Coordinates of C-alpha atoms in Angstrom, one line a residue:
Q290 CA 97.6 112.2 62.2
E291 CA 95.4 113.9 59.6
N292 CA 98.2 116.1 58.2
G293 CA 99.8 113.2 56.3
D294 CA 103.0 113.1 58.4
E295 CA 104.2 109.5 58.3
Y296 CA 106.4 109.9 61.4
A297 CA 103.4 111.2 63.4
K298 CA 101.2 108.3 62.2
S299 CA 103.8 105.7 63.2
V300 CA 104.3 107.3 66.6
L301 CA 100.6 107.5 67.3
A302 CA 100.1 103.9 66.1
D303 CA 102.8 102.7 68.4
T304 CA 101.5 104.7 71.3
T305 CA 97.9 103.5 70.8
S306 CA 99.1 99.8 70.7
L307 CA 101.2 100.3 73.8
A308 CA 98.4 102.1 75.7
R309 CA 96.0 99.2 74.9
K310 CA 98.5 96.6 76.1
I311 CA 99.2 98.5 79.3
S312 CA 95.4 98.9 79.9
I313 CA 94.9 95.1 79.4
F314 CA 97.9 94.4 81.8
N315 CA 96.4 96.7 84.4
L316 CA 93.1 94.9 84.2
M317 CA 94.7 91.5 84.5
V318 CA 96.7 92.7 87.5
A319 CA 93.5 94.0 89.1
V320 CA 91.8 90.6 88.6
V321 CA 94.7 88.7 90.1
D322 CA 94.8 91.1 93.0
V323 CA 91.1 90.6 93.7
F324 CA 91.5 86.8 93.7
F325 CA 94.5 87.0 96.0
A326 CA 92.8 89.5 98.4
I327 CA 89.8 87.2 98.6
G328 CA 91.5 83.8 98.5
C329 CA 94.6 84.2 100.7
P330 CA 92.7 84.4 104.0
I331 CA 90.9 81.2 103.2
F332 CA 94.1 79.2 102.8
Q333 CA 95.9 80.5 105.8
K334 CA 96.0 78.6 109.1
K335 CA 95.4 81.7 111.1
R336 CA 92.1 83.4 110.6
Q337 CA 92.5 86.8 109.1
H338 CA 90.2 89.2 107.2
P339 CA 91.2 90.4 103.7
F340 CA 91.2 93.9 105.2
A341 CA 92.2 94.8 108.7
L342 CA 89.0 94.8 110.6
G343 CA 88.3 95.6 114.2
I344 CA 85.0 96.2 115.9
P345 CA 85.1 97.4 119.6
G346 CA 83.7 94.8 121.9
V347 CA 83.4 92.1 119.1
D348 CA 85.8 89.2 118.6
V349 CA 86.1 89.3 114.8
I350 CA 88.0 86.0 114.6
R351 CA 85.3 83.9 116.5
S352 CA 83.5 81.5 114.2
P353 CA 80.1 82.9 113.3
V354 CA 81.2 86.5 113.3
F355 CA 84.3 85.8 111.2
E356 CA 82.3 84.1 108.4
I357 CA 79.6 86.8 108.3
L358 CA 82.1 89.7 108.2
Y359 CA 84.2 87.8 105.6
L360 CA 81.1 87.5 103.3
L361 CA 80.4 91.2 103.9
E362 CA 83.9 92.1 102.8
L363 CA 83.8 90.1 99.6
P364 CA 82.5 92.9 97.3
T365 CA 85.1 95.4 98.5
P366 CA 88.1 94.2 96.3
F367 CA 85.9 94.2 93.2
T368 CA 84.6 97.7 94.0
V369 CA 88.0 99.1 94.7
S370 CA 89.5 97.6 91.6
S371 CA 86.7 98.8 89.3
M372 CA 87.1 102.3 90.7
Y373 CA 90.9 102.5 90.8
M374 CA 92.1 100.7 87.6
P375 CA 90.4 103.0 85.1
Y376 CA 92.1 106.0 86.5
V377 CA 95.5 104.2 86.4
S378 CA 94.9 103.3 82.8
L379 CA 93.7 106.8 81.9
F380 CA 96.8 108.4 83.6
S381 CA 99.2 106.0 81.9
S382 CA 97.5 106.5 78.5
L383 CA 97.6 110.3 78.9
A384 CA 101.3 110.2 79.8
M385 CA 102.1 108.1 76.8
F386 CA 100.2 110.3 74.4
G387 CA 101.9 113.4 76.0
K388 CA 105.2 111.7 75.3
A389 CA 104.1 111.0 71.7
M390 CA 103.1 114.6 71.2
L391 CA 106.5 115.7 72.4
Q392 CA 108.2 113.2 70.0
I393 CA 106.2 114.6 67.1
L394 CA 107.0 118.2 68.1
Q395 CA 110.7 117.2 68.4
N396 CA 110.6 115.7 64.9
N397 CA 108.9 118.8 63.5
L398 CA 111.4 121.1 65.0
R399 CA 114.3 119.0 63.7
K400 CA 112.8 119.2 60.2
L401 CA 112.3 122.9 60.6
C402 CA 116.0 123.4 61.6
D403 CA 117.1 121.2 58.7
N404 CA 115.1 123.3 56.3
M405 CA 116.5 126.5 57.7
Q406 CA 120.1 125.3 57.2
E407 CA 119.5 124.6 53.5
T408 CA 118.3 128.2 52.9
S409 CA 120.4 131.3 53.1
E410 CA 120.2 133.7 56.0

């Protein structure tokens, strides 16, 4: 970007904008996922935990045990999303900037070949 190449600047600006939009989208998906993971078991007629849960010798669907275990499971979606989504955003951003670097390299090689055709052998 600092070498003054206008094509490189435009590709990097487009990639930065797209990476920011995808990161925001990933965050929004994570928030929606957390609310569905927590909320869906509440609105179902059949009792079900957000995550498959089984304790030997304990009926996890019975009334006091279900509510206690459900409350203990509430932080899990937040923790999983806050640990997982940054890595997804980082990986997608790195992939996009890798693609941008390849596009800039392709453009530089194209200009190099065009310059070589103008000069004599």
